[in-house]
Short mmCIF file of C-alpha atoms in Angstrom, two decimals:
data_model
loop_
_atom_site.label_atom_id
_atom_site.label_comp_id
_atom_site.label_asym_id
_atom_site.label_seq_id
_atom_site.Cartn_x
_atom_site.Cartn_y
_atom_site.Cartn_z
CA UNK A 1 58.68 199.46 -119.28
CA UNK A 2 57.21 196.52 -117.38
CA UNK A 3 56.95 193.31 -119.36
CA UNK A 4 53.79 191.24 -118.89
CA UNK A 5 53.47 187.48 -119.34
CA UNK A 6 52.11 187.88 -122.84
CA UNK A 7 55.02 190.01 -123.98
CA UNK A 8 57.54 187.71 -122.33
CA UNK A 9 55.95 184.68 -124.00
CA UNK A 10 56.06 186.43 -127.36
CA UNK A 11 59.76 187.14 -126.90
CA UNK A 12 60.32 183.51 -125.97
CA UNK A 13 58.61 182.38 -129.17
CA UNK A 14 60.69 184.86 -131.20
CA UNK A 15 63.84 183.45 -129.67
CA UNK A 16 65.23 183.13 -126.14
CA UNK A 17 68.59 184.63 -126.98
CA UNK A 18 70.30 187.90 -126.17
CA UNK A 19 69.93 190.16 -129.22
CA UNK A 20 73.32 191.69 -128.47
CA UNK A 21 75.52 188.58 -128.28
CA UNK A 22 73.30 185.55 -128.97
CA UNK A 23 73.63 183.94 -125.55
CA UNK A 24 70.66 181.84 -124.47
CA UNK A 25 68.58 184.14 -122.27
CA UNK A 26 65.35 186.11 -122.35
CA UNK A 27 66.19 189.70 -123.24
CA UNK A 28 69.56 191.40 -122.90
CA UNK A 29 72.19 189.52 -120.94
CA UNK A 30 73.95 191.31 -118.04
CA UNK A 31 77.13 191.84 -120.10
CA UNK A 32 75.28 193.52 -122.95
CA UNK A 33 73.26 195.62 -120.50
CA UNK A 34 76.49 196.96 -119.03
CA UNK A 35 77.97 197.54 -122.46
CA UNK A 36 74.85 199.34 -123.68
CA UNK A 37 74.45 201.68 -120.71
CA UNK A 38 73.27 204.93 -122.38
CA UNK A 39 76.06 207.48 -122.77
CA UNK A 40 74.37 210.54 -124.30
CA UNK A 41 76.61 212.89 -126.24
CA UNK A 42 76.35 215.43 -129.05
CA UNK A 43 76.81 213.84 -132.47
CA UNK A 44 79.47 215.56 -134.61
CA UNK A 45 77.50 216.36 -137.76
CA UNK A 46 78.15 218.84 -140.53
CA UNK A 47 76.61 221.27 -140.86
CA UNK A 48 76.05 221.59 -137.10
CA UNK A 49 72.95 223.77 -137.40
CA UNK A 50 70.98 221.36 -135.18
CA UNK A 51 72.21 219.92 -131.89
CA UNK A 52 71.67 216.17 -132.14
CA UNK A 53 72.22 213.91 -129.12
CA UNK A 54 72.55 210.12 -129.28
CA UNK A 55 73.13 207.57 -126.52
CA UNK A 56 75.26 205.04 -128.43
CA UNK A 57 76.93 204.40 -131.76
CA UNK A 58 75.06 202.34 -134.35
CA UNK A 59 77.66 199.61 -134.51
CA UNK A 60 78.46 196.27 -132.91
CA UNK A 61 76.15 195.28 -130.07
CA UNK A 62 74.00 198.40 -130.30
CA UNK A 63 73.38 197.83 -134.01
CA UNK A 64 72.33 194.22 -133.42
CA UNK A 65 69.95 195.26 -130.63
CA UNK A 66 68.35 198.07 -132.65
CA UNK A 67 67.93 195.78 -135.65
CA UNK A 68 66.17 193.19 -133.47
CA UNK A 69 63.81 195.87 -132.16
CA UNK A 70 63.04 197.30 -135.61
CA UNK A 71 62.75 193.97 -137.40
CA UNK A 72 60.66 191.89 -135.00
CA UNK A 73 59.59 194.16 -132.16
CA UNK A 74 61.49 192.34 -129.40
CA UNK A 75 60.08 193.69 -126.11
CA UNK A 76 63.31 193.82 -124.13
CA UNK A 77 65.21 195.59 -126.90
CA UNK A 78 62.34 198.07 -127.28
CA UNK A 79 62.68 198.82 -123.56
CA UNK A 80 66.41 199.50 -123.98
CA UNK A 81 65.76 201.76 -126.98
CA UNK A 82 63.21 203.76 -124.95
CA UNK A 83 65.68 204.26 -122.10
CA UNK A 84 68.41 205.29 -124.54
CA UNK A 85 66.13 207.83 -126.21
CA UNK A 86 65.06 209.14 -122.80
CA UNK A 87 68.72 209.66 -121.89
CA UNK A 88 69.29 211.60 -125.11
CA UNK A 89 66.25 213.78 -124.41
CA UNK A 90 67.31 214.42 -120.81
CA UNK A 91 70.78 215.47 -121.98
CA UNK A 92 69.22 218.57 -123.58
CA UNK A 93 68.10 219.75 -120.13
CA UNK A 94 64.56 220.85 -121.01
CA UNK A 95 62.14 220.23 -118.08
CA UNK A 96 59.01 219.94 -120.26
CA UNK A 97 60.02 219.10 -123.83
CA UNK A 98 57.64 218.33 -126.67
CA UNK A 99 58.90 215.28 -128.55
CA UNK A 100 58.10 215.42 -132.25
CA UNK A 101 58.73 212.03 -133.89
CA UNK A 102 60.06 212.00 -137.45
CA UNK A 103 57.12 210.98 -139.67
CA UNK A 104 57.33 207.47 -141.12
CA UNK A 105 57.00 206.88 -144.84
CA UNK A 106 54.29 204.58 -146.12
CA UNK A 107 57.05 202.12 -147.06
CA UNK A 108 58.41 202.11 -143.51
CA UNK A 109 54.97 201.68 -141.92
CA UNK A 110 54.26 198.67 -144.11
CA UNK A 111 57.63 197.10 -143.40
CA UNK A 112 57.62 197.76 -139.65
CA UNK A 113 53.91 197.34 -139.00
CA UNK A 114 53.36 200.85 -137.67
CA UNK A 115 55.04 204.12 -136.70
CA UNK A 116 57.83 202.76 -134.51
CA UNK A 117 59.41 206.12 -133.66
CA UNK A 118 56.14 207.51 -132.30
CA UNK A 119 55.71 204.37 -130.17
CA UNK A 120 59.32 204.69 -129.00
CA UNK A 121 58.80 208.34 -128.06
CA UNK A 122 55.73 207.42 -126.00
CA UNK A 123 57.73 204.79 -124.08
CA UNK A 124 60.52 207.32 -123.52
CA UNK A 125 58.11 209.82 -121.94
CA UNK A 126 57.19 207.19 -119.34
CA UNK A 127 60.88 206.71 -118.53
CA UNK A 128 61.42 210.47 -118.33
CA UNK A 129 58.42 210.90 -116.02
CA UNK A 130 60.18 208.70 -113.49
CA UNK A 131 63.09 211.14 -113.57
CA UNK A 132 60.87 214.20 -113.13
CA UNK A 133 60.94 215.31 -116.77
CA UNK A 134 57.45 216.13 -118.06
CA UNK A 135 57.85 215.24 -121.71
CA UNK A 136 54.96 214.87 -124.14
CA UNK A 137 54.73 213.37 -127.62
CA UNK A 138 53.44 215.86 -130.18
CA UNK A 139 53.06 214.48 -133.73
CA UNK A 140 53.24 217.95 -135.26
CA UNK A 141 55.21 217.03 -138.40
CA UNK A 142 53.87 215.24 -141.45
CA UNK A 143 55.13 214.12 -144.82
CA UNK A 144 54.01 216.13 -147.82
CA UNK A 145 56.21 214.20 -150.23
CA UNK A 146 57.42 210.62 -150.02
CA UNK A 147 61.25 210.74 -150.13
CA UNK A 148 63.26 207.98 -151.74
CA UNK A 149 64.95 205.29 -149.65
CA UNK A 150 68.05 206.94 -148.18
CA UNK A 151 70.12 203.87 -147.34
CA UNK A 152 72.32 204.12 -150.42
CA UNK A 153 72.42 207.92 -150.69
CA UNK A 154 75.37 210.15 -149.78
CA UNK A 155 75.34 213.30 -147.67
CA UNK A 156 74.41 215.69 -150.48
CA UNK A 157 71.84 213.34 -151.97
CA UNK A 158 70.18 212.81 -148.58
CA UNK A 159 69.84 216.55 -148.05
CA UNK A 160 68.23 216.97 -151.48
CA UNK A 161 65.98 213.97 -150.90
CA UNK A 162 64.50 215.35 -147.67
CA UNK A 163 64.38 219.05 -148.57
CA UNK A 164 60.75 220.18 -148.61
CA UNK A 165 59.45 216.71 -147.72
CA UNK A 166 57.88 217.80 -144.41
CA UNK A 167 55.34 220.29 -143.13
CA UNK A 168 54.29 221.01 -139.55
CA UNK A 169 51.53 222.39 -137.35
CA UNK A 170 52.31 225.11 -134.79
CA UNK A 171 53.58 224.00 -131.39
CA UNK A 172 52.15 225.37 -128.12
CA UNK A 173 53.77 228.65 -127.12
CA UNK A 174 56.54 228.49 -124.56
CA UNK A 175 57.37 224.80 -125.10
CA UNK A 176 60.75 223.63 -126.31
CA UNK A 177 60.58 221.11 -129.13
CA UNK A 178 62.91 218.18 -129.70
CA UNK A 179 62.79 216.18 -132.92
CA UNK A 180 63.19 212.46 -132.14
CA UNK A 181 64.21 209.48 -134.26
CA UNK A 182 65.82 206.10 -133.81
CA UNK A 183 69.00 206.43 -135.90
CA UNK A 184 70.91 209.45 -137.24
CA UNK A 185 73.41 209.18 -140.10
CA UNK A 186 73.93 212.58 -141.73
CA UNK A 187 71.17 214.47 -139.90
CA UNK A 188 69.42 215.52 -143.12
CA UNK A 189 66.02 214.15 -142.10
CA UNK A 190 66.21 215.67 -138.62
CA UNK A 191 67.20 219.04 -140.05
CA UNK A 192 64.37 218.92 -142.61
CA UNK A 193 61.78 218.18 -139.90
CA UNK A 194 63.26 220.87 -137.63
CA UNK A 195 63.09 223.40 -140.49
CA UNK A 196 59.40 222.59 -141.07
CA UNK A 197 58.69 223.07 -137.36
CA UNK A 198 60.55 226.37 -137.26
CA UNK A 199 58.58 227.61 -140.28
CA UNK A 200 55.48 226.86 -138.23
CA UNK A 201 56.84 228.96 -135.36
CA UNK A 202 58.18 226.23 -133.08
CA UNK A 203 61.10 226.74 -130.70
CA UNK A 204 63.27 223.79 -131.78
CA UNK A 205 65.91 223.10 -129.13
CA UNK A 206 67.54 220.22 -130.99
CA UNK A 207 67.08 216.52 -131.69
CA UNK A 208 67.40 213.30 -129.73
CA UNK A 209 67.99 209.81 -131.12
CA UNK A 210 68.82 206.35 -129.84
CA UNK A 211 71.98 205.69 -131.87
CA UNK A 212 74.26 207.46 -134.34
CA UNK A 213 75.83 205.91 -137.40
CA UNK A 214 79.50 206.90 -137.47
CA UNK A 215 79.77 209.09 -140.59
CA UNK A 216 82.10 207.76 -143.31
CA UNK A 217 84.76 210.41 -142.73
CA UNK A 218 88.43 209.63 -141.90
CA UNK A 219 88.60 212.29 -139.16
CA UNK A 220 85.51 211.17 -137.29
CA UNK A 221 85.13 208.38 -134.77
CA UNK A 222 82.07 206.51 -133.42
CA UNK A 223 80.15 208.22 -130.64
CA UNK A 224 80.83 205.24 -128.36
CA UNK A 225 84.03 203.24 -128.83
CA UNK A 226 82.79 199.71 -128.25
CA UNK A 227 85.39 197.23 -126.96
CA UNK A 228 86.42 194.65 -129.54
CA UNK A 229 84.57 191.38 -129.28
CA UNK A 230 81.53 193.02 -127.62
#
């Protein structure tokens, strides 16, 4: 994503510091850029009924960068998030995927000032086009029930909270569908959206996200093992 003078000035007003480490600079510093190079991999979720790919773990530097993007719309961090999502989409190997963003709740739209995941998906398609992948954003899913805030819910509670919360319109025939979101924790929301799409006849190939929250399980490790002090 090319950054114009207006966007750069806005970032400067927000704060001329690296969102990853706090160094004085505009956007991500070279060290954080190297550390945050997208490394797409399948997220180990249970149940594994949906193949979910993320490009980094939601911890350390990546968590700080994603929070900056979601909280204040920092242009340079939004650009990194779009490239990370594009890498996760490309990992699936579909040449012409339809990207279905997870619908935002009314609470999220008010807090974030819009539907950030849909905007992120649109930026990712531009990145993918440069790599020869003809992705399109298709807002086929919608909320039919406002789920509760999931931040303090466990695995079972999250699954119950999202079950039946989404409906979907049919996807074009012959197109593989990928559900996209910014962060995955247990995968309950992604699975609920995928189930709604499949009920509508879609060919859901999996899901792609920017980052994965390491599940609170003693036998699981973060998707990306970030060096200490990063």
